[in-house]
Short mmCIF file of C-alpha atoms and ligand atoms in Angstrom, two decimals:
data_model
loop_
_atom_site.label_atom_id
_atom_site.label_comp_id
_atom_site.label_asym_id
_atom_site.label_seq_id
_atom_site.Cartn_x
_atom_site.Cartn_y
_atom_site.Cartn_z
CA MET B 1 6.98 -44.88 -26.23
CA LYS B 2 5.43 -43.04 -29.20
CA LYS B 3 4.70 -39.42 -28.38
CA GLN B 4 1.04 -38.41 -28.53
CA ASN B 5 -0.06 -35.91 -31.17
CA ILE B 6 -1.47 -32.77 -29.60
CA SER B 7 -4.05 -30.25 -30.77
CA VAL B 8 -4.54 -26.83 -29.19
CA LEU B 9 -7.71 -24.78 -29.68
CA GLY B 10 -7.28 -21.04 -29.25
CA ILE B 11 -3.90 -19.54 -29.81
CA GLY B 12 -3.70 -16.69 -27.31
CA TYR B 13 -1.03 -16.56 -24.58
CA VAL B 14 -2.02 -19.90 -23.08
CA GLY B 15 -2.67 -21.77 -26.32
CA LEU B 16 0.46 -20.58 -28.10
CA CYS B 17 2.80 -21.21 -25.15
CA THR B 18 1.31 -24.70 -24.72
CA ALA B 19 1.63 -25.41 -28.44
CA VAL B 20 5.22 -24.17 -28.71
CA GLY B 21 6.14 -25.90 -25.44
CA PHE B 22 4.97 -29.32 -26.64
CA ALA B 23 6.37 -28.82 -30.15
CA SER B 24 9.76 -27.85 -28.68
CA LYS B 25 9.82 -31.17 -26.81
CA GLY B 26 9.29 -33.16 -30.00
CA TYR B 27 5.50 -33.56 -30.07
CA ASN B 28 3.58 -32.92 -33.27
CA VAL B 29 1.21 -30.07 -32.52
CA ILE B 30 -1.72 -28.75 -34.55
CA ALA B 31 -3.12 -25.45 -33.32
CA SER B 32 -6.47 -24.13 -34.43
CA THR B 33 -7.92 -20.65 -34.31
CA HIS B 34 -10.71 -18.63 -35.89
CA ASP B 35 -8.36 -15.75 -36.58
CA ALA B 36 -6.75 -16.15 -40.05
CA GLU B 37 -4.37 -13.22 -39.54
CA LYS B 38 -3.03 -14.73 -36.31
CA ALA B 39 -2.66 -18.16 -37.92
CA ALA B 40 -0.69 -16.67 -40.83
CA LYS B 41 1.71 -14.95 -38.42
CA ILE B 42 2.21 -18.13 -36.42
CA ASN B 43 2.84 -20.19 -39.56
CA ASN B 44 5.54 -17.66 -40.45
CA GLY B 45 7.12 -18.07 -37.01
CA ILE B 46 6.02 -14.64 -35.77
CA PRO B 47 4.30 -14.39 -32.36
CA PRO B 48 1.05 -12.39 -32.69
CA PHE B 49 1.79 -10.59 -29.40
CA HIS B 50 4.83 -9.41 -27.47
CA GLU B 51 6.07 -12.22 -25.26
CA PRO B 52 9.81 -12.40 -24.58
CA SER B 53 11.54 -15.71 -25.39
CA LEU B 54 8.67 -17.19 -27.41
CA GLN B 55 9.95 -15.98 -30.78
CA LYS B 56 12.99 -18.28 -31.17
CA LEU B 57 11.24 -21.56 -30.38
CA LEU B 58 8.11 -20.61 -32.31
CA LYS B 59 10.24 -20.09 -35.42
CA GLU B 60 12.20 -23.30 -34.85
CA THR B 61 9.13 -25.48 -34.26
CA VAL B 62 7.28 -24.07 -37.27
CA GLN B 63 10.36 -24.53 -39.47
CA ASN B 64 11.01 -28.11 -38.35
CA GLY B 65 7.34 -28.94 -39.01
CA ARG B 66 6.41 -29.82 -35.39
CA LEU B 67 3.91 -26.96 -35.15
CA LYS B 68 1.32 -25.75 -37.61
CA CYS B 69 -1.71 -23.55 -37.14
CA LEU B 70 -5.04 -24.10 -38.93
CA THR B 71 -7.85 -21.59 -39.38
CA ASN B 72 -11.45 -22.69 -38.72
CA GLN B 73 -10.49 -26.37 -38.86
CA THR B 74 -11.00 -27.52 -35.29
CA GLU B 75 -12.43 -30.83 -36.46
CA LYS B 76 -9.35 -31.63 -38.54
CA ALA B 77 -7.06 -30.67 -35.64
CA VAL B 78 -8.92 -32.99 -33.27
CA LEU B 79 -9.21 -35.84 -35.78
CA GLU B 80 -5.48 -35.88 -36.48
CA THR B 81 -4.39 -35.88 -32.84
CA ASP B 82 -4.72 -37.91 -29.62
CA LEU B 83 -5.27 -35.15 -27.06
CA THR B 84 -6.78 -31.66 -27.32
CA PHE B 85 -6.03 -28.71 -25.07
CA ASN B 86 -8.85 -26.17 -25.22
CA ALA B 87 -7.40 -22.72 -24.45
CA VAL B 88 -9.95 -20.39 -26.04
CA GLY B 89 -10.80 -17.07 -24.40
CA THR B 90 -13.36 -16.83 -21.59
CA PRO B 91 -14.06 -13.08 -21.38
CA SER B 92 -16.48 -11.21 -19.10
CA ARG B 93 -20.04 -10.33 -20.02
CA PRO B 94 -21.07 -6.72 -19.31
CA ASP B 95 -22.45 -7.81 -15.90
CA GLY B 96 -19.10 -9.41 -14.96
CA SER B 97 -20.24 -13.00 -15.33
CA ILE B 98 -18.23 -15.35 -17.53
CA ASP B 99 -18.94 -15.53 -21.26
CA LEU B 100 -18.59 -19.18 -22.28
CA GLN B 101 -19.54 -18.80 -25.95
CA PHE B 102 -16.05 -19.68 -27.27
CA ILE B 103 -15.87 -22.74 -25.01
CA GLU B 104 -19.29 -23.78 -26.30
CA THR B 105 -18.48 -23.44 -30.00
CA SER B 106 -15.05 -25.06 -29.75
CA THR B 107 -16.52 -27.93 -27.68
CA TYR B 108 -19.29 -28.39 -30.21
CA GLU B 109 -16.65 -28.66 -32.98
CA THR B 110 -14.58 -31.05 -30.87
CA GLY B 111 -17.64 -33.24 -30.30
CA LYS B 112 -18.35 -33.41 -34.02
CA ALA B 113 -14.77 -34.58 -34.64
CA LEU B 114 -15.00 -37.18 -31.86
CA LYS B 115 -18.00 -38.67 -33.64
CA GLN B 116 -15.75 -39.54 -36.57
CA LYS B 117 -12.92 -40.97 -34.44
CA ASN B 118 -12.54 -44.57 -33.51
CA THR B 119 -9.56 -44.19 -31.19
CA TYR B 120 -9.51 -42.93 -27.59
CA HIS B 121 -9.08 -39.13 -27.35
CA VAL B 122 -8.64 -36.90 -24.30
CA VAL B 123 -10.18 -33.42 -24.16
CA VAL B 124 -8.50 -31.05 -21.71
CA ILE B 125 -10.05 -27.71 -20.73
CA LYS B 126 -7.18 -25.31 -20.04
CA SER B 127 -9.18 -22.07 -20.19
CA THR B 128 -10.32 -20.55 -16.91
CA VAL B 129 -13.95 -21.61 -16.45
CA VAL B 130 -16.25 -21.28 -13.43
CA PRO B 131 -16.78 -24.41 -11.30
CA GLY B 132 -19.22 -26.81 -12.91
CA THR B 133 -18.51 -25.77 -16.52
CA THR B 134 -16.54 -28.86 -17.57
CA GLN B 135 -19.03 -31.28 -16.01
CA ASP B 136 -22.28 -29.48 -16.82
CA LEU B 137 -21.55 -27.72 -20.13
CA VAL B 138 -18.53 -29.33 -21.84
CA LYS B 139 -19.33 -33.00 -21.12
CA PRO B 140 -22.97 -32.90 -22.30
CA ILE B 141 -22.02 -31.10 -25.56
CA LEU B 142 -19.22 -33.58 -26.25
CA GLU B 143 -21.50 -36.58 -25.57
CA LYS B 144 -24.38 -35.16 -27.61
CA GLU B 145 -22.28 -34.24 -30.65
CA SER B 146 -20.07 -37.35 -30.63
CA LYS B 147 -22.88 -39.73 -29.69
CA LYS B 148 -20.29 -41.37 -27.46
CA LYS B 149 -19.86 -41.81 -23.73
CA CYS B 150 -17.39 -39.69 -21.74
CA GLY B 151 -15.09 -41.94 -19.69
CA SER B 152 -15.03 -44.76 -22.22
CA ALA B 153 -14.80 -43.53 -25.85
CA PHE B 154 -13.09 -40.31 -24.83
CA GLY B 155 -11.59 -38.77 -21.70
CA LEU B 156 -12.13 -35.36 -20.11
CA CYS B 157 -9.88 -33.29 -17.83
CA MET B 158 -9.76 -29.74 -16.48
CA ASN B 159 -6.19 -28.48 -16.26
CA PRO B 160 -5.99 -24.80 -15.20
CA GLU B 161 -3.10 -22.68 -16.42
CA PHE B 162 -1.07 -20.44 -14.11
CA LEU B 163 1.31 -18.66 -16.50
CA ARG B 164 1.97 -14.93 -16.19
CA GLN B 165 2.10 -12.69 -19.25
CA GLY B 166 5.60 -11.29 -19.63
CA SER B 167 7.15 -14.62 -18.62
CA ALA B 168 4.47 -16.83 -20.17
CA PHE B 169 6.76 -19.24 -21.98
CA GLU B 170 9.19 -19.73 -19.07
CA ASP B 171 6.19 -20.33 -16.81
CA THR B 172 4.88 -23.00 -19.20
CA MET B 173 8.24 -24.76 -19.20
CA HIS B 174 8.76 -24.46 -15.41
CA THR B 175 5.50 -24.42 -13.55
CA ASP B 176 5.18 -24.63 -9.73
CA ARG B 177 2.48 -27.28 -9.88
CA ILE B 178 0.15 -29.10 -12.26
CA VAL B 179 -3.52 -29.40 -11.37
CA ILE B 180 -5.44 -32.21 -13.06
CA GLY B 181 -9.19 -32.27 -12.58
CA GLU B 182 -10.42 -35.57 -13.99
CA TYR B 183 -13.77 -36.97 -15.07
CA ASP B 184 -12.44 -40.49 -14.50
CA LYS B 185 -9.16 -42.15 -13.59
CA LYS B 186 -8.23 -43.11 -17.16
CA SER B 187 -8.50 -39.48 -18.33
CA GLY B 188 -6.37 -38.26 -15.39
CA ASP B 189 -3.76 -41.00 -15.95
CA SER B 190 -3.40 -40.03 -19.64
CA LEU B 191 -2.79 -36.38 -18.80
CA GLU B 192 -0.46 -37.17 -15.89
CA ASN B 193 1.61 -39.46 -18.15
CA LEU B 194 1.78 -36.77 -20.81
CA TYR B 195 3.09 -34.21 -18.31
CA LYS B 196 5.58 -36.71 -16.83
CA ASP B 197 6.94 -37.27 -20.33
CA PHE B 198 7.00 -33.50 -20.97
CA TYR B 199 8.77 -32.45 -17.77
CA GLY B 200 10.82 -35.64 -17.18
CA LYS B 201 12.79 -35.53 -13.95
CA ASN B 202 11.71 -31.92 -13.41
CA THR B 203 8.02 -32.82 -13.15
CA PRO B 204 6.50 -30.48 -10.54
CA PRO B 205 4.01 -31.68 -7.90
CA ILE B 206 0.82 -32.94 -9.57
CA ILE B 207 -2.53 -32.49 -7.80
CA ARG B 208 -5.21 -34.89 -9.05
CA THR B 209 -8.73 -33.91 -8.16
CA THR B 210 -12.31 -33.47 -9.39
CA LEU B 211 -13.20 -31.25 -12.33
CA SER B 212 -14.88 -28.59 -10.19
CA THR B 213 -12.08 -28.47 -7.58
CA ALA B 214 -9.58 -27.88 -10.40
CA GLU B 215 -11.77 -25.08 -11.75
CA LEU B 216 -12.01 -23.46 -8.32
CA ILE B 217 -8.25 -23.76 -7.63
CA LYS B 218 -7.61 -21.34 -10.50
CA TYR B 219 -10.16 -18.78 -9.27
CA ALA B 220 -9.06 -19.09 -5.66
CA SER B 221 -5.42 -18.52 -6.66
CA ASN B 222 -6.10 -15.44 -8.77
CA SER B 223 -8.53 -14.06 -6.19
CA LEU B 224 -5.94 -14.32 -3.42
CA LEU B 225 -3.30 -12.57 -5.54
CA ALA B 226 -5.79 -9.80 -6.39
CA THR B 227 -6.65 -9.56 -2.68
CA LYS B 228 -2.98 -9.12 -1.76
CA ILE B 229 -2.73 -6.25 -4.26
CA SER B 230 -5.88 -4.48 -3.08
CA PHE B 231 -4.82 -5.06 0.53
CA ILE B 232 -1.42 -3.43 0.11
CA ASN B 233 -3.04 -0.59 -1.85
CA THR B 234 -5.40 0.18 1.04
CA MET B 235 -2.41 0.17 3.41
CA ALA B 236 -0.66 2.52 0.97
CA ASN B 237 -3.64 4.88 0.99
CA LEU B 238 -3.53 4.82 4.80
CA CYS B 239 0.22 5.55 4.80
CA GLU B 240 -0.49 8.75 2.85
CA LYS B 241 -2.47 10.02 5.86
CA ILE B 242 0.32 9.18 8.35
CA SER B 243 3.22 11.56 8.65
CA GLY B 244 6.55 9.82 7.90
CA ALA B 245 4.98 6.49 6.88
CA ASP B 246 6.11 4.69 3.72
CA ILE B 247 4.33 1.66 2.24
CA LYS B 248 7.54 0.38 0.65
CA THR B 249 9.15 -0.27 4.00
CA VAL B 250 5.89 -1.60 5.43
CA ALA B 251 5.63 -4.11 2.55
CA LYS B 252 9.31 -5.07 2.74
CA ALA B 253 9.06 -5.88 6.43
CA MET B 254 5.75 -7.70 5.99
CA GLY B 255 7.18 -9.75 3.14
CA LEU B 256 10.03 -11.06 5.25
CA ASP B 257 7.44 -12.88 7.36
CA LYS B 258 7.39 -16.39 5.88
CA ARG B 259 3.66 -16.62 6.47
CA ILE B 260 3.10 -13.59 4.22
CA GLY B 261 5.87 -13.64 1.58
CA PRO B 262 7.14 -10.68 -0.47
CA LEU B 263 5.28 -11.17 -3.77
CA PHE B 264 2.21 -9.18 -4.83
CA LEU B 265 2.83 -6.59 -2.13
CA ASN B 266 3.88 -3.76 -4.44
CA ALA B 267 1.55 -0.86 -3.82
CA GLY B 268 0.49 0.95 -6.96
CA LEU B 269 -2.37 1.90 -9.21
CA GLY B 270 -4.09 -1.50 -9.03
CA TYR B 271 -4.18 -4.68 -11.08
CA GLY B 272 -5.20 -5.00 -14.73
CA GLY B 273 -4.73 -7.53 -17.49
CA SER B 274 -6.84 -10.25 -19.02
CA CYS B 275 -7.12 -12.40 -15.88
CA PHE B 276 -7.41 -10.86 -12.39
CA PRO B 277 -10.19 -8.35 -13.16
CA LYS B 278 -12.29 -10.80 -15.18
CA ASP B 279 -11.70 -13.77 -12.88
CA VAL B 280 -12.56 -11.87 -9.70
CA LYS B 281 -15.73 -10.52 -11.35
CA ALA B 282 -16.69 -13.96 -12.71
CA LEU B 283 -16.26 -15.61 -9.30
CA ILE B 284 -18.35 -12.92 -7.61
CA ALA B 285 -21.14 -13.40 -10.20
CA HIS B 286 -20.95 -17.20 -10.04
CA SER B 287 -21.04 -17.20 -6.27
CA LYS B 288 -24.05 -14.87 -6.30
CA ASN B 289 -25.87 -17.36 -8.53
CA LEU B 290 -25.13 -20.04 -5.96
CA GLY B 291 -26.63 -17.86 -3.22
CA TYR B 292 -23.35 -16.84 -1.55
CA HIS B 293 -22.30 -13.20 -1.32
CA LEU B 294 -18.52 -12.89 -1.82
CA GLU B 295 -18.17 -9.69 0.21
CA LEU B 296 -14.40 -9.88 0.52
CA LEU B 297 -13.86 -10.03 -3.25
CA GLU B 298 -16.36 -7.24 -3.84
CA ALA B 299 -14.19 -5.05 -1.62
CA VAL B 300 -11.08 -6.16 -3.52
CA GLU B 301 -12.77 -5.14 -6.78
CA ASN B 302 -13.95 -1.80 -5.46
CA VAL B 303 -10.49 -0.86 -4.19
CA ASN B 304 -9.10 -1.74 -7.60
CA LYS B 305 -11.66 0.43 -9.35
CA THR B 306 -10.85 3.58 -7.39
CA GLN B 307 -7.07 3.05 -7.02
CA PRO B 308 -6.02 4.29 -10.50
CA LEU B 309 -7.94 7.52 -9.96
CA LYS B 310 -5.41 8.40 -7.26
CA ALA B 311 -3.04 9.31 -10.08
CA VAL B 312 -5.55 11.91 -11.33
CA GLN B 313 -6.16 13.17 -7.78
CA PHE B 314 -2.39 13.66 -7.24
CA CYS B 315 -2.19 15.43 -10.57
CA LYS B 316 -4.92 17.87 -9.54
CA GLU B 317 -3.35 18.45 -6.12
CA LEU B 318 -0.03 19.35 -7.72
CA LEU B 319 -1.22 21.23 -10.78
CA GLY B 320 -4.64 22.60 -9.86
CA ASN B 321 -7.00 22.85 -12.82
CA LEU B 322 -5.84 20.38 -15.48
CA LYS B 323 -7.45 22.19 -18.41
CA GLY B 324 -4.83 22.64 -21.13
CA LYS B 325 -2.05 21.10 -18.99
CA ARG B 326 0.25 18.62 -20.72
CA VAL B 327 0.49 15.29 -18.89
CA ALA B 328 3.17 12.76 -19.85
CA ILE B 329 2.21 9.12 -19.33
CA LEU B 330 5.06 6.62 -18.99
CA GLY B 331 3.77 3.09 -19.57
CA LEU B 332 0.59 1.84 -21.23
CA ALA B 333 0.78 -1.96 -20.95
CA PHE B 334 -0.98 -3.48 -17.94
CA LYS B 335 2.43 -4.75 -16.77
CA PRO B 336 6.00 -4.73 -18.10
CA ASP B 337 7.11 -7.13 -20.87
CA THR B 338 3.75 -7.30 -22.59
CA ASP B 339 1.85 -5.19 -25.14
CA ASP B 340 -1.49 -6.28 -23.66
CA MET B 341 -3.71 -3.42 -22.44
CA ARG B 342 -6.80 -5.41 -21.48
CA GLU B 343 -8.15 -3.74 -18.29
CA ALA B 344 -4.90 -1.75 -18.03
CA ARG B 345 -5.14 0.82 -15.23
CA VAL B 346 -3.90 3.48 -17.61
CA ILE B 347 -7.26 3.42 -19.46
CA PRO B 348 -9.39 4.99 -16.70
CA ILE B 349 -6.51 7.32 -15.84
CA ILE B 350 -6.23 8.73 -19.38
CA ASN B 351 -10.03 8.92 -19.75
CA HIS B 352 -10.25 10.98 -16.55
CA LEU B 353 -7.37 13.25 -17.53
CA LEU B 354 -9.06 13.91 -20.88
CA LYS B 355 -12.34 14.63 -19.11
CA GLU B 356 -10.53 17.24 -16.99
CA GLY B 357 -9.26 18.90 -20.19
CA ALA B 358 -5.63 17.75 -19.95
CA LYS B 359 -3.52 17.10 -23.05
CA VAL B 360 -2.02 13.62 -22.84
CA THR B 361 1.17 12.34 -24.44
CA ALA B 362 2.01 8.68 -23.81
CA TYR B 363 4.98 6.40 -24.34
CA ASP B 364 5.46 2.66 -23.86
CA PRO B 365 8.32 0.49 -25.17
CA VAL B 366 5.92 -1.92 -26.94
CA ALA B 367 2.25 -1.10 -26.29
CA VAL B 368 1.80 2.10 -28.37
CA PRO B 369 0.14 0.22 -31.28
CA THR B 370 -2.32 -1.36 -28.81
CA ALA B 371 -3.04 2.07 -27.31
CA LYS B 372 -3.64 3.60 -30.74
CA ALA B 373 -6.50 1.15 -31.27
CA ILE B 374 -8.04 2.29 -27.95
CA PHE B 375 -7.44 6.06 -27.81
CA LYS B 376 -7.08 6.78 -31.55
CA ASN B 377 -6.20 10.49 -31.95
CA LYS B 378 -7.52 11.56 -28.54
CA ILE B 379 -3.96 11.52 -27.19
CA GLN B 380 -0.47 11.96 -28.61
CA TYR B 381 2.05 9.14 -28.82
CA ALA B 382 5.78 9.59 -28.24
CA THR B 383 8.51 7.35 -29.61
CA SER B 384 10.81 7.72 -26.59
CA THR B 385 10.69 8.64 -22.92
CA ILE B 386 12.42 11.95 -23.50
CA GLU B 387 10.07 12.93 -26.33
CA CYS B 388 7.17 12.09 -24.02
CA LEU B 389 8.53 14.30 -21.22
CA LYS B 390 9.27 17.33 -23.43
CA ASN B 391 7.35 20.40 -22.22
CA ALA B 392 5.07 18.35 -19.95
CA ASP B 393 3.54 19.95 -16.86
CA CYS B 394 3.38 16.67 -15.01
CA CYS B 395 4.46 13.05 -15.53
CA ILE B 396 2.70 9.93 -14.25
CA LEU B 397 4.72 6.72 -14.13
CA ILE B 398 2.23 3.92 -14.75
CA THR B 399 4.05 0.74 -15.87
CA GLU B 400 7.29 -0.31 -14.19
CA TRP B 401 9.32 -1.10 -17.33
CA ASP B 402 13.07 -1.52 -16.68
CA GLU B 403 13.91 1.43 -18.97
CA PHE B 404 11.82 3.76 -16.76
CA LYS B 405 13.60 2.51 -13.62
CA LYS B 406 16.88 3.87 -15.04
CA LEU B 407 15.63 7.46 -15.31
CA LYS B 408 17.35 10.11 -13.16
CA PRO B 409 15.78 13.31 -11.74
CA GLU B 410 17.70 15.29 -14.43
CA ASP B 411 15.83 13.45 -17.21
CA PHE B 412 12.67 15.03 -15.86
CA THR B 413 14.01 18.43 -14.80
CA LYS B 414 15.82 19.07 -18.11
CA ASN B 415 12.91 18.15 -20.35
CA MET B 416 9.67 19.01 -18.60
CA LYS B 417 8.05 22.43 -18.44
CA GLN B 418 7.32 21.86 -14.76
CA PRO B 419 9.22 18.98 -13.17
CA ILE B 420 6.41 17.20 -11.37
CA LEU B 421 6.48 13.41 -11.10
CA ILE B 422 3.85 11.01 -9.75
CA ASP B 423 5.32 7.58 -9.15
CA GLY B 424 2.38 5.21 -9.54
CA ARG B 425 4.46 2.05 -9.02
CA ARG B 426 7.01 3.07 -6.41
CA ILE B 427 10.10 2.61 -8.58
CA TYR B 428 11.91 5.85 -7.67
CA ASN B 429 13.75 6.77 -4.49
CA PRO B 430 11.61 9.50 -2.88
CA GLU B 431 14.60 11.07 -1.07
CA GLU B 432 16.62 11.48 -4.27
CA PHE B 433 13.72 12.65 -6.44
CA SER B 434 11.97 14.97 -4.00
CA GLN B 435 15.20 17.01 -3.53
CA LYS B 436 15.29 17.91 -7.21
CA MET B 437 11.64 18.15 -8.22
CA LYS B 438 8.03 18.07 -7.07
CA PHE B 439 7.60 14.39 -6.40
CA THR B 440 4.80 12.32 -5.00
CA ALA B 441 4.18 8.59 -4.91
CA ILE B 442 1.58 6.03 -3.92
CA GLY B 443 1.82 5.21 -0.22
CA LEU B 444 4.13 7.97 0.87
CA GLY B 445 3.18 9.85 4.03
CA HIS B 446 3.98 13.56 3.98
N1 NAD M 501 -3.36 -14.67 -20.49
C1 NAD M 501 -3.03 -15.20 -19.32
O1 NAD M 501 -2.12 -14.72 -18.63
C2 NAD M 501 -3.76 -16.42 -18.80
C3 NAD M 501 -3.19 -17.15 -17.74
C4 NAD M 501 -3.86 -18.27 -17.27
C5 NAD M 501 -5.10 -18.62 -17.79
N2 NAD M 501 -5.64 -17.86 -18.78
C6 NAD M 501 -6.95 -18.28 -19.32
O2 NAD M 501 -6.73 -19.00 -20.52
C7 NAD M 501 -7.76 -18.72 -21.47
C8 NAD M 501 -7.15 -18.14 -22.71
O3 NAD M 501 -6.54 -16.93 -22.38
P1 NAD M 501 -5.52 -16.18 -23.37
O4 NAD M 501 -5.10 -14.92 -22.71
O5 NAD M 501 -4.51 -17.14 -23.82
O6 NAD M 501 -6.54 -15.92 -24.55
P2 NAD M 501 -6.67 -14.84 -25.66
O7 NAD M 501 -7.88 -14.07 -25.35
O8 NAD M 501 -5.35 -14.15 -25.86
O9 NAD M 501 -6.91 -15.79 -26.92
C9 NAD M 501 -7.97 -16.69 -27.04
C10 NAD M 501 -7.97 -17.22 -28.44
O10 NAD M 501 -9.05 -18.12 -28.63
C11 NAD M 501 -9.45 -18.04 -29.99
N3 NAD M 501 -10.75 -18.70 -30.20
C12 NAD M 501 -11.97 -18.30 -29.82
N4 NAD M 501 -12.90 -19.23 -30.18
C13 NAD M 501 -12.24 -20.22 -30.79
C14 NAD M 501 -12.65 -21.48 -31.37
N5 NAD M 501 -13.91 -21.85 -31.40
N6 NAD M 501 -11.69 -22.26 -31.90
C15 NAD M 501 -10.40 -21.89 -31.89
N7 NAD M 501 -9.98 -20.71 -31.35
C16 NAD M 501 -10.88 -19.90 -30.82
C17 NAD M 501 -9.41 -16.56 -30.26
O11 NAD M 501 -9.32 -16.30 -31.62
C18 NAD M 501 -8.13 -16.15 -29.51
O12 NAD M 501 -7.01 -16.20 -30.34
C19 NAD M 501 -8.75 -17.79 -20.75
O13 NAD M 501 -9.73 -18.57 -20.14
C20 NAD M 501 -7.87 -17.14 -19.69
O14 NAD M 501 -8.61 -16.72 -18.59
C21 NAD M 501 -5.00 -16.79 -19.32
#
C-alpha cells in the first residue's frame, strides 16, 4: 500500500517529534512553521531545542529527503499531502484561559488549501485544545474556507499527544495508547490505519471516541498528574511539621500500592513546563464558562503556586536576612533533559531571592541560554557546578539532573563559604548530608 504523505503544522516538541517519527518510518513529511530561524535549523538537521535522541534521526530524515520544513507555506504543505497534523502552540491568556489564535490561523490556512484540493484529506488536531474546539471552531473554519463539507470532502480528527519533554521522541515512537476523536467513521478509520501502519505489530491500544471526549481525555490526564504532584507536596509540607517523618518513605510505601502507583509522587518544588500549568488553568477557566466550579483543580494550582516559595523560606530560616548573601542555584530547566524554562519553578524562586537582596549565581547543564533571555544580567551564570558553588552562602537544588545526583557532601563543603544545602527535589541522602553540612529538604520532619 502506498504510504500517505504527511504535513505537520507547528514544529515545537510535538510537531517535530511527529514529523521526524513519520519520516523515519519512510513517509514523506512536509512541516510548516511561521518561524524562519527554526525552519532553517531543521532543514540543516539541527533540533531547535534540546531533546535527547532526536538529533540523529532528524539529520538522517532531512538528508534522505523524507523531511523538509517550509516557512509560512501552510497551504503548500497541505496541498502536497494527504493528511495534516496540526500541532501549533495553544498558550494561556493572562486570565488562564486557552489562547486559540494559532489554531485559528493555521486552520484558516488549511481551509484555504482544502478549497484547491480535489482529493480526500484528513485534518488531525494534535494540539491540546479545550473540549468543543475541534467541533465548534476548527470544523466551521475549515468548511467556510474550503467551501466543502466535513465528513465527505475532507475528514477531521482530534488526536491528543501524551509525550513528555526529555523523552519526547521515545514517547512518540512507543506510546501507551492512541486516542482518536473522530468527526465521522471514515476520518477515524483513516487515522487508525495510518497508526497501524506506523506502529505495525507494536500498535498500542487505540481508543476511538468523539472529538470532545478526546479533547477532555488529554486535560483529565494532565490534571490528574498535576493533582498527584500537588497532593504529595501537601503531604511533604505536613511531614515537615511531624518529628521523624520523611515524605520519601511515605511516597515509596504509597507507590507500592497497585491502586496508587509510584509515578508522580516525588515531593518537590512543584510542577512547571509548557503543559501542566497551562492545561490545569485552561480547564479551570473552561469549566467556569460552563458553569462548573473545578474546586479540586483550583486547590492543585494554589499549592503549586506557593510550593516553590518554600525554597526561599528555607533559605531565610537557615541564613537569616538574605541581603548580600550569595545563593547558588543548581538547575534552571523545568525538568531534567530539556532546556525549556516555560513556567519553571526556578523563576519565582529567583525573583523572590532577588527581591530579598540576595546575589544569585545559577548553573544548568543546558538551560543557561534560556535563562539568560529571562533574567538577563540580574543574576550570574556559572559554567559548571563547582563554579556555581564557589563562595556561596547557600545552595538550592532545583532540577534533578543526573550530574547533580552524583555530588558528594565534600563538593559543597570544599567550595561554599557556608555549606548550607536545600534539596528541593529530594535527591540527596539526608543522613549522609546532614552529618557534614547544614542540610534541609522538602518533606523532612525535624
Ligand atoms: N510540549 C509538550 O510536552 C506537549 C505534550 C503534549 C501536548 N502538547 C501540546 O501540543 C501543542 C504544541 O506544543 P509544543 O510544546 O510542541 O509547542 P511549541 O510551543 O514548542 O511550538 C508550537 C509551534 O507552533 C508554531 N506555529 C504557531 N502558529 C503557526 C501556524 N499558523 N502555522 C505553523 N506553525 C505555527 C510556532 O512557531 C511554534 O514553533 C500544544 O497545544 C501543547 O499543549 C505539548
